[in-house]
Short mmCIF file of C-alpha atoms in Angstrom, two decimals:
data_model
loop_
_atom_site.label_atom_id
_atom_site.label_comp_id
_atom_site.label_asym_id
_atom_site.label_seq_id
_atom_site.Cartn_x
_atom_site.Cartn_y
_atom_site.Cartn_z
CA UNK A 27 62.43 -39.57 -35.59
CA UNK A 28 61.69 -43.22 -34.94
CA UNK A 29 62.20 -46.18 -37.25
CA UNK A 30 58.57 -46.30 -38.32
CA UNK A 31 58.43 -42.50 -39.14
CA UNK A 32 60.08 -42.85 -42.58
CA UNK A 33 58.41 -44.82 -45.40
CA UNK A 34 61.72 -45.51 -47.09
CA UNK A 35 63.23 -46.91 -43.88
CA UNK A 36 60.38 -49.42 -43.75
CA UNK A 37 60.87 -50.34 -47.45
CA UNK A 38 64.64 -50.70 -46.84
CA UNK A 39 63.92 -52.90 -43.77
CA UNK A 40 61.69 -55.20 -45.85
CA UNK A 41 64.43 -55.45 -48.56
CA UNK A 42 66.94 -56.54 -45.99
CA UNK A 43 64.48 -58.91 -44.33
CA UNK A 44 63.74 -60.54 -47.72
CA UNK A 45 67.49 -60.88 -48.54
CA UNK A 46 68.14 -62.50 -45.18
CA UNK A 47 65.26 -64.96 -45.48
CA UNK A 48 66.36 -65.82 -49.07
CA UNK A 49 69.86 -66.43 -47.76
CA UNK A 50 68.51 -68.69 -45.06
CA UNK A 51 66.55 -70.73 -47.62
CA UNK A 52 69.78 -71.08 -49.74
CA UNK A 53 71.84 -71.99 -46.70
CA UNK A 54 69.41 -74.72 -45.67
CA UNK A 55 69.27 -76.02 -49.21
CA UNK A 56 73.07 -76.15 -49.34
CA UNK A 57 73.36 -77.90 -45.99
CA UNK A 58 70.64 -80.41 -46.97
CA UNK A 59 72.39 -81.05 -50.32
CA UNK A 60 75.72 -81.54 -48.54
CA UNK A 61 74.30 -84.30 -46.30
CA UNK A 62 72.39 -85.79 -49.24
CA UNK A 63 75.48 -86.14 -51.38
CA UNK A 64 76.99 -89.66 -50.98
CA UNK A 65 79.97 -89.04 -53.16
CA UNK A 66 81.42 -86.26 -51.03
CA UNK A 67 83.31 -87.58 -47.95
CA UNK A 68 82.91 -86.30 -44.46
CA UNK A 69 86.01 -84.11 -44.43
CA UNK A 70 84.84 -82.09 -47.44
CA UNK A 71 81.41 -81.70 -45.85
CA UNK A 72 83.04 -80.39 -42.73
CA UNK A 73 85.17 -77.98 -44.78
CA UNK A 74 82.08 -76.62 -46.60
CA UNK A 75 80.23 -76.25 -43.26
CA UNK A 76 83.18 -74.31 -41.73
CA UNK A 77 83.37 -71.99 -44.66
CA UNK A 78 79.58 -71.51 -44.53
CA UNK A 79 79.96 -70.39 -40.88
CA UNK A 80 82.93 -68.09 -41.37
CA UNK A 81 82.48 -66.73 -44.98
CA UNK A 82 78.81 -67.37 -45.47
CA UNK A 83 77.77 -65.32 -48.51
CA UNK A 84 80.84 -66.00 -50.58
CA UNK A 85 80.77 -69.77 -49.72
CA UNK A 86 77.12 -70.03 -50.61
CA UNK A 87 77.76 -68.33 -53.95
CA UNK A 88 80.76 -70.49 -54.69
CA UNK A 89 78.85 -73.70 -53.72
CA UNK A 90 75.88 -72.76 -55.96
CA UNK A 91 78.21 -72.08 -58.90
CA UNK A 92 80.47 -75.11 -58.38
CA UNK A 93 77.98 -77.70 -57.34
CA UNK A 94 74.68 -76.31 -58.56
CA UNK A 95 74.15 -78.81 -61.35
CA UNK A 96 74.86 -81.77 -59.04
CA UNK A 97 72.52 -80.18 -56.51
CA UNK A 98 69.73 -80.11 -59.07
CA UNK A 99 70.41 -83.75 -60.07
CA UNK A 100 70.33 -84.91 -56.42
CA UNK A 101 67.11 -83.02 -55.82
CA UNK A 102 65.47 -84.49 -58.92
CA UNK A 103 66.62 -88.03 -57.97
CA UNK A 104 65.13 -87.58 -54.51
CA UNK A 105 61.80 -86.30 -55.97
CA UNK A 106 61.79 -89.20 -58.35
CA UNK A 107 62.43 -91.65 -55.52
CA UNK A 108 59.66 -90.09 -53.37
CA UNK A 109 57.27 -90.27 -56.34
CA UNK A 110 58.11 -93.95 -56.97
CA UNK A 111 57.56 -94.75 -53.30
CA UNK A 112 54.21 -92.89 -53.34
CA UNK A 113 53.14 -94.70 -56.49
CA UNK A 114 54.12 -98.08 -55.00
CA UNK A 115 52.18 -97.28 -51.85
CA UNK A 116 49.09 -96.23 -53.79
CA UNK A 117 49.22 -99.35 -55.91
CA UNK A 118 49.59 -101.54 -52.76
CA UNK A 119 46.66 -99.83 -51.01
CA UNK A 120 44.38 -99.66 -54.02
CA UNK A 121 44.39 -103.43 -54.44
CA UNK A 122 44.77 -105.62 -57.45
CA UNK A 123 43.48 -105.22 -60.97
CA UNK A 124 40.25 -106.72 -62.27
CA UNK A 125 42.20 -109.55 -64.02
CA UNK A 126 43.80 -110.50 -60.71
CA UNK A 127 40.46 -110.55 -58.92
CA UNK A 128 38.92 -112.71 -61.71
CA UNK A 129 41.95 -115.08 -61.51
CA UNK A 130 41.59 -115.36 -57.80
CA UNK A 131 37.84 -116.11 -58.13
CA UNK A 132 38.58 -118.71 -60.82
CA UNK A 133 41.06 -120.40 -58.53
CA UNK A 134 38.42 -120.46 -55.75
CA UNK A 135 35.90 -121.92 -58.20
CA UNK A 136 38.37 -124.65 -59.38
CA UNK A 137 39.17 -125.59 -55.79
CA UNK A 138 35.47 -125.88 -55.00
CA UNK A 139 35.44 -123.15 -52.37
CA UNK A 140 32.78 -121.17 -54.23
CA UNK A 141 29.92 -122.03 -56.60
CA UNK A 142 29.61 -121.00 -60.23
CA UNK A 143 26.98 -118.43 -59.17
CA UNK A 144 29.47 -116.91 -56.61
CA UNK A 145 32.08 -116.90 -59.38
CA UNK A 146 29.84 -114.92 -61.69
CA UNK A 147 29.04 -112.45 -58.99
CA UNK A 148 32.74 -111.90 -58.18
CA UNK A 149 33.53 -111.60 -61.87
CA UNK A 150 30.80 -108.99 -62.39
CA UNK A 151 31.96 -107.05 -59.32
CA UNK A 152 35.56 -107.09 -60.55
CA UNK A 153 34.54 -105.79 -63.96
CA UNK A 154 32.39 -103.06 -62.66
#
């Protein structure tokens, strides 16, 4: 009988594959968190990595229990920083507000660079 001849062997294989992939996700999350943590010095990072190599499942479990809350805080801080950077970029690319556009047009009118008619058109455009 081959591997694919038994339905339960296939189910068992999928369970083990799922567990292995879940472990890999946890392992990469832990390694990413280790290198993201600025408070932990390099020697402790090396110790965690060594234990992850030689006693992987137990070390991952201990890490998640001992440092899980800090891991969540660092992840939230990184997400907040990425959101702030995205918001700043969008604001920069989107341009200035209507009030800023009107103020610039008023400065151009006061300097004589544009006429009152041009100013009115710029103001209407900014308000639309």
